[in-house]
Every structure is written in structure tokens, then in C-alpha cells.
Amino acid sequence: RVAVVLVGALLAGRAAAATYDWSNGAGGAFATATNWSPAGVPTSIDTARLSLDSTYTITFSNLATVNTLVQTLGDVTFDLNSATFRTTNTSSNILGAAGVTTTLRVTDGSFRPSNLILANVANSTSNLVLDTDSGTVVGTGTFYVGSIGTGNLTVQNGATLSTSSGAALAVNTNS
């Protein structure tokens, strides 16, 4: 009976959403629990936060789904290796923080944010580089380039950007 109660308590505890911070400044596999703090891989109810002030690559080998993607620091490459990364949150996937420049590069796979906001804070610069054989489809939310700060979008080397039905692309022309 004790084992059953313990397993039930552990499963019930995981039902709450968590924020996982990438913690490996050398890069590594998205699906490796020790690359995140707290240890564990973010899931469709969680926030994946990229907050290291360094340059690194996160590799993927399978579909990865998180609720929310947030980048507050760093120059990060998502090497999707023909896999798909997607978010389920339609309003809070944000790249950028005040006083810093962030860059997210996406290569070789399918990047599917439900929405995405580049530079959502004053005095921020956020770069999104869609590169080499990446296909990005914005879901039903809005894709803002330079929402409040300076946003830069680069689509190059065979990458594509499209929107799903109900999605919109917005560019701030007031900065």
C-alpha cells in the first residue's frame, strides 16, 4: 500500500506546470533531463526558458512540445535534425529582455510556435534566424517582430515562414 500511495503522490505532483531553465552552457540534447534546471524535460504543460548568457546549440531527435518558450539571454541554435518543436501557448512565447540582445537560430526541421513575440520589452533586441531547411509555421496566434523593442527576422538558405488560418504577422514600425 505504501508503494501505491507514493507512486500516486509522485504522479499527482507532476500535474502542475513548471518552468525549466536550460542549464548546459555547452549545449546538448533537448531530451536530456540534466540539461535543465530543475532536472527534467519540459512537456506540453511547462515553460522552457533559455536564460544562459552564452552561445550554444540545443539538438532534437524527436517531437518536442512545450506550453511556453521564453528566451531572456543568449545566442541559441535549435538544430531540429528533421524533428518538430512546437508550443501550445497562444499568447506568451517571448524572445527578448530589457537591455540585452537575444538570438534564436532554427535549422533543419519544423518550428511551430502557436504565437511568437520578438522584443516584447523596451530597450530589447531580439533576433530570430530561420535557416537551412527549417520550416516555421505560426499557429493561431500573432507573430510580432519588434513588439516594443527591436525585432529582427531573417529567413535564409531554404527556410520558410508561413502562418496557419487565424494567425497574423505584425511588424512594429514605431521603433
PDB file of C-alpha atoms in Angstrom:
ATOM      1  CA  ARG A   1       0.000   0.000   0.000  1.00  0.00           C
ATOM      2  CA  VAL A   2       2.824   2.404   0.747  1.00  0.00           C
ATOM      3  CA  ALA A   3       4.284   1.969  -2.748  1.00  0.00           C
ATOM      4  CA  VAL A   4       0.913   2.649  -4.380  1.00  0.00           C
ATOM      5  CA  VAL A   5       0.424   5.816  -2.311  1.00  0.00           C
ATOM      6  CA  LEU A   6       3.959   7.010  -3.072  1.00  0.00           C
ATOM      7  CA  VAL A   7       3.579   6.473  -6.840  1.00  0.00           C
ATOM      8  CA  GLY A   8       0.213   8.234  -6.751  1.00  0.00           C
ATOM      9  CA  ALA A   9       1.712  11.196  -4.878  1.00  0.00           C
ATOM     10  CA  LEU A  10       4.564  11.489  -7.382  1.00  0.00           C
ATOM     11  CA  LEU A  11       2.205  11.424 -10.360  1.00  0.00           C
ATOM     12  CA  ALA A  12      -0.131  13.942  -8.764  1.00  0.00           C
ATOM     13  CA  GLY A  13       2.811  16.270  -8.039  1.00  0.00           C
ATOM     14  CA  ARG A  14       3.823  16.365 -11.712  1.00  0.00           C
ATOM     15  CA  ALA A  15       0.379  17.522 -12.825  1.00  0.00           C
ATOM     16  CA  ALA A  16       1.394  21.127 -12.091  1.00  0.00           C
ATOM     17  CA  ALA A  17       3.152  23.151 -14.739  1.00  0.00           C
ATOM     18  CA  ALA A  18       6.797  24.044 -14.117  1.00  0.00           C
ATOM     19  CA  THR A  19       9.439  26.349 -15.560  1.00  0.00           C
ATOM     20  CA  TYR A  20      12.586  24.594 -16.769  1.00  0.00           C
ATOM     21  CA  ASP A  21      15.723  26.654 -17.370  1.00  0.00           C
ATOM     22  CA  TRP A  22      18.314  25.397 -19.851  1.00  0.00           C
ATOM     23  CA  SER A  23      21.444  24.871 -17.730  1.00  0.00           C
ATOM     24  CA  ASN A  24      24.103  23.454 -20.088  1.00  0.00           C
ATOM     25  CA  GLY A  25      26.199  26.317 -21.483  1.00  0.00           C
ATOM     26  CA  ALA A  26      27.965  23.886 -23.834  1.00  0.00           C
ATOM     27  CA  GLY A  27      24.653  22.876 -25.451  1.00  0.00           C
ATOM     28  CA  GLY A  28      23.229  19.392 -25.757  1.00  0.00           C
ATOM     29  CA  ALA A  29      20.088  17.376 -26.346  1.00  0.00           C
ATOM     30  CA  PHE A  30      16.712  18.893 -25.512  1.00  0.00           C
ATOM     31  CA  ALA A  31      15.517  15.498 -24.238  1.00  0.00           C
ATOM     32  CA  THR A  32      18.327  15.113 -21.669  1.00  0.00           C
ATOM     33  CA  ALA A  33      16.906  15.826 -18.203  1.00  0.00           C
ATOM     34  CA  THR A  34      20.239  17.003 -16.742  1.00  0.00           C
ATOM     35  CA  ASN A  35      20.416  19.832 -19.303  1.00  0.00           C
ATOM     36  CA  TRP A  36      17.523  21.506 -17.467  1.00  0.00           C
ATOM     37  CA  SER A  37      17.041  23.005 -14.004  1.00  0.00           C
ATOM     38  CA  PRO A  38      15.218  21.565 -12.225  1.00  0.00           C
ATOM     39  CA  ALA A  39      16.296  18.257 -13.765  1.00  0.00           C
ATOM     40  CA  GLY A  40      13.632  17.044 -16.163  1.00  0.00           C
ATOM     41  CA  VAL A  41      12.492  17.658 -19.712  1.00  0.00           C
ATOM     42  CA  PRO A  42       9.793  20.324 -20.221  1.00  0.00           C
ATOM     43  CA  THR A  43       6.485  18.993 -21.554  1.00  0.00           C
ATOM     44  CA  SER A  44       3.323  20.412 -23.113  1.00  0.00           C
ATOM     45  CA  ILE A  45       2.248  21.979 -19.783  1.00  0.00           C
ATOM     46  CA  ASP A  46       5.629  23.568 -18.980  1.00  0.00           C
ATOM     47  CA  THR A  47       7.701  26.632 -19.809  1.00  0.00           C
ATOM     48  CA  ALA A  48      11.116  26.116 -21.421  1.00  0.00           C
ATOM     49  CA  ARG A  49      13.278  29.146 -20.584  1.00  0.00           C
ATOM     50  CA  LEU A  50      16.598  29.908 -22.285  1.00  0.00           C
ATOM     51  CA  SER A  51      18.382  32.207 -19.848  1.00  0.00           C
ATOM     52  CA  LEU A  52      22.109  31.481 -20.172  1.00  0.00           C
ATOM     53  CA  ASP A  53      24.262  34.336 -21.429  1.00  0.00           C
ATOM     54  CA  SER A  54      26.286  32.217 -23.846  1.00  0.00           C
ATOM     55  CA  THR A  55      26.264  30.712 -27.338  1.00  0.00           C
ATOM     56  CA  TYR A  56      25.145  27.101 -27.579  1.00  0.00           C
ATOM     57  CA  THR A  57      23.173  24.590 -29.645  1.00  0.00           C
ATOM     58  CA  ILE A  58      20.216  22.525 -28.480  1.00  0.00           C
ATOM     59  CA  THR A  59      19.704  19.395 -30.567  1.00  0.00           C
ATOM     60  CA  PHE A  60      16.493  17.483 -31.132  1.00  0.00           C
ATOM     61  CA  SER A  61      15.832  13.912 -32.256  1.00  0.00           C
ATOM     62  CA  ASN A  62      12.060  13.661 -31.748  1.00  0.00           C
ATOM     63  CA  LEU A  63       8.985  15.843 -31.495  1.00  0.00           C
ATOM     64  CA  ALA A  64       9.246  18.253 -28.553  1.00  0.00           C
ATOM     65  CA  THR A  65       6.198  20.152 -27.295  1.00  0.00           C
ATOM     66  CA  VAL A  66       6.196  22.755 -24.532  1.00  0.00           C
ATOM     67  CA  ASN A  67       3.490  25.115 -23.394  1.00  0.00           C
ATOM     68  CA  THR A  68       5.644  28.239 -23.498  1.00  0.00           C
ATOM     69  CA  LEU A  69       9.076  29.176 -24.890  1.00  0.00           C
ATOM     70  CA  VAL A  70      10.882  32.143 -23.322  1.00  0.00           C
ATOM     71  CA  GLN A  71      14.372  33.393 -24.175  1.00  0.00           C
ATOM     72  CA  THR A  72      15.868  36.084 -21.936  1.00  0.00           C
ATOM     73  CA  LEU A  73      19.584  35.763 -22.801  1.00  0.00           C
ATOM     74  CA  GLY A  74      21.989  34.113 -25.196  1.00  0.00           C
ATOM     75  CA  ASP A  75      22.607  33.119 -28.779  1.00  0.00           C
ATOM     76  CA  VAL A  76      20.865  29.768 -29.111  1.00  0.00           C
ATOM     77  CA  THR A  77      20.583  27.418 -32.074  1.00  0.00           C
ATOM     78  CA  PHE A  78      17.770  24.890 -32.267  1.00  0.00           C
ATOM     79  CA  ASP A  79      19.180  22.141 -34.513  1.00  0.00           C
ATOM     80  CA  LEU A  80      15.974  20.235 -35.107  1.00  0.00           C
ATOM     81  CA  ASN A  81      17.551  17.353 -37.077  1.00  0.00           C
ATOM     82  CA  SER A  82      14.327  16.893 -39.106  1.00  0.00           C
ATOM     83  CA  ALA A  83      12.236  16.866 -35.903  1.00  0.00           C
ATOM     84  CA  THR A  84       9.495  19.289 -34.811  1.00  0.00           C
ATOM     85  CA  PHE A  85       9.489  21.763 -31.915  1.00  0.00           C
ATOM     86  CA  ARG A  86       6.133  23.295 -31.032  1.00  0.00           C
ATOM     87  CA  THR A  87       4.454  25.386 -28.372  1.00  0.00           C
ATOM     88  CA  THR A  88       0.828  25.156 -27.273  1.00  0.00           C
ATOM     89  CA  ASN A  89       0.503  28.586 -25.610  1.00  0.00           C
ATOM     90  CA  THR A  90      -1.104  31.101 -27.985  1.00  0.00           C
ATOM     91  CA  SER A  91      -0.104  34.331 -26.240  1.00  0.00           C
ATOM     92  CA  SER A  92       3.188  34.255 -24.298  1.00  0.00           C
ATOM     93  CA  ASN A  93       6.083  32.822 -26.314  1.00  0.00           C
ATOM     94  CA  ILE A  94       8.604  35.634 -25.955  1.00  0.00           C
ATOM     95  CA  LEU A  95      12.170  36.226 -27.139  1.00  0.00           C
ATOM     96  CA  GLY A  96      13.995  39.162 -25.546  1.00  0.00           C
ATOM     97  CA  ALA A  97      14.612  41.028 -22.291  1.00  0.00           C
ATOM     98  CA  ALA A  98      15.381  44.636 -21.376  1.00  0.00           C
ATOM     99  CA  GLY A  99      18.919  45.808 -22.064  1.00  0.00           C
ATOM    100  CA  VAL A 100      20.094  42.674 -23.892  1.00  0.00           C
ATOM    101  CA  THR A 101      20.235  41.158 -27.347  1.00  0.00           C
ATOM    102  CA  THR A 102      18.957  37.614 -27.797  1.00  0.00           C
ATOM    103  CA  THR A 103      19.219  35.414 -30.865  1.00  0.00           C
ATOM    104  CA  LEU A 104      17.393  32.197 -31.657  1.00  0.00           C
ATOM    105  CA  ARG A 105      18.518  30.310 -34.780  1.00  0.00           C
ATOM    106  CA  VAL A 106      16.358  27.474 -36.097  1.00  0.00           C
ATOM    107  CA  THR A 107      17.774  24.913 -38.541  1.00  0.00           C
ATOM    108  CA  ASP A 108      16.788  21.656 -40.224  1.00  0.00           C
ATOM    109  CA  GLY A 109      13.256  20.916 -39.073  1.00  0.00           C
ATOM    110  CA  SER A 110       9.824  22.209 -38.231  1.00  0.00           C
ATOM    111  CA  PHE A 111       9.464  25.088 -35.754  1.00  0.00           C
ATOM    112  CA  ARG A 112       5.804  25.586 -34.815  1.00  0.00           C
ATOM    113  CA  PRO A 113       5.136  28.257 -32.217  1.00  0.00           C
ATOM    114  CA  SER A 114       1.444  28.935 -31.578  1.00  0.00           C
ATOM    115  CA  ASN A 115       2.468  32.578 -31.352  1.00  0.00           C
ATOM    116  CA  LEU A 116       5.807  34.344 -31.071  1.00  0.00           C
ATOM    117  CA  ILE A 117       6.816  37.790 -29.851  1.00  0.00           C
ATOM    118  CA  LEU A 118      10.257  39.200 -30.664  1.00  0.00           C
ATOM    119  CA  ALA A 119      11.446  42.049 -28.399  1.00  0.00           C
ATOM    120  CA  ASN A 120       8.419  42.387 -26.125  1.00  0.00           C
ATOM    121  CA  VAL A 121      10.225  44.777 -23.749  1.00  0.00           C
ATOM    122  CA  ALA A 122      11.512  48.324 -24.254  1.00  0.00           C
ATOM    123  CA  ASN A 123      15.277  48.541 -24.813  1.00  0.00           C
ATOM    124  CA  SER A 124      15.480  44.934 -26.020  1.00  0.00           C
ATOM    125  CA  THR A 125      16.736  43.470 -29.277  1.00  0.00           C
ATOM    126  CA  SER A 126      15.641  40.044 -30.368  1.00  0.00           C
ATOM    127  CA  ASN A 127      16.783  38.183 -33.464  1.00  0.00           C
ATOM    128  CA  LEU A 128      15.093  35.151 -34.993  1.00  0.00           C
ATOM    129  CA  VAL A 129      17.062  33.456 -37.766  1.00  0.00           C
ATOM    130  CA  LEU A 130      15.197  30.782 -39.713  1.00  0.00           C
ATOM    131  CA  ASP A 131      17.938  28.923 -41.513  1.00  0.00           C
ATOM    132  CA  THR A 132      18.880  25.875 -43.596  1.00  0.00           C
ATOM    133  CA  ASP A 133      15.881  23.703 -44.352  1.00  0.00           C
ATOM    134  CA  SER A 134      13.724  24.901 -41.481  1.00  0.00           C
ATOM    135  CA  GLY A 135      10.000  25.333 -41.903  1.00  0.00           C
ATOM    136  CA  THR A 136       8.274  27.661 -39.471  1.00  0.00           C
ATOM    137  CA  VAL A 137       4.512  27.766 -39.186  1.00  0.00           C
ATOM    138  CA  VAL A 138       2.953  30.218 -36.754  1.00  0.00           C
ATOM    139  CA  GLY A 139      -0.196  28.687 -35.248  1.00  0.00           C
ATOM    140  CA  THR A 140      -3.359  30.582 -34.422  1.00  0.00           C
ATOM    141  CA  GLY A 141      -1.683  33.418 -32.515  1.00  0.00           C
ATOM    142  CA  THR A 142       0.137  36.510 -33.720  1.00  0.00           C
ATOM    143  CA  PHE A 143       3.814  36.653 -34.687  1.00  0.00           C
ATOM    144  CA  TYR A 144       5.159  40.062 -33.607  1.00  0.00           C
ATOM    145  CA  VAL A 145       8.514  41.265 -34.919  1.00  0.00           C
ATOM    146  CA  GLY A 146       9.632  44.113 -32.661  1.00  0.00           C
ATOM    147  CA  SER A 147       6.587  44.280 -30.435  1.00  0.00           C
ATOM    148  CA  ILE A 148       8.031  47.035 -28.211  1.00  0.00           C
ATOM    149  CA  GLY A 149      11.806  46.730 -28.647  1.00  0.00           C
ATOM    150  CA  THR A 150      13.772  45.969 -31.820  1.00  0.00           C
ATOM    151  CA  GLY A 151      12.953  42.686 -33.524  1.00  0.00           C
ATOM    152  CA  ASN A 152      14.879  41.239 -36.459  1.00  0.00           C
ATOM    153  CA  LEU A 153      13.663  38.349 -38.592  1.00  0.00           C
ATOM    154  CA  THR A 154      15.934  36.596 -41.092  1.00  0.00           C
ATOM    155  CA  VAL A 155      14.691  33.818 -43.397  1.00  0.00           C
ATOM    156  CA  GLN A 156      17.572  32.308 -45.378  1.00  0.00           C
ATOM    157  CA  ASN A 157      19.134  29.230 -47.009  1.00  0.00           C
ATOM    158  CA  GLY A 158      15.922  27.455 -47.965  1.00  0.00           C
ATOM    159  CA  ALA A 159      13.987  28.195 -44.775  1.00  0.00           C
ATOM    160  CA  THR A 160      10.289  29.086 -44.975  1.00  0.00           C
ATOM    161  CA  LEU A 161       7.849  31.055 -42.846  1.00  0.00           C
ATOM    162  CA  SER A 162       4.084  30.688 -43.090  1.00  0.00           C
ATOM    163  CA  THR A 163       1.009  31.259 -40.963  1.00  0.00           C
ATOM    164  CA  SER A 164      -1.907  28.977 -40.214  1.00  0.00           C
ATOM    165  CA  SER A 165      -5.511  30.019 -40.603  1.00  0.00           C
ATOM    166  CA  GLY A 166      -6.253  32.597 -37.921  1.00  0.00           C
ATOM    167  CA  ALA A 167      -2.615  33.647 -37.429  1.00  0.00           C
ATOM    168  CA  ALA A 168      -1.197  37.082 -38.201  1.00  0.00           C
ATOM    169  CA  LEU A 169       2.227  38.625 -38.776  1.00  0.00           C
ATOM    170  CA  ALA A 170       2.722  42.045 -37.173  1.00  0.00           C
ATOM    171  CA  VAL A 171       5.718  44.358 -37.539  1.00  0.00           C
ATOM    172  CA  ASN A 172       6.260  47.345 -35.223  1.00  0.00           C
ATOM    173  CA  THR A 173       7.117  50.410 -37.284  1.00  0.00           C
ATOM    174  CA  ASN A 174       7.276  52.807 -34.329  1.00  0.00           C
ATOM    175  CA  SER A 175      10.803  51.998 -33.097  1.00  0.00           C
TER     176      SER A 175
END
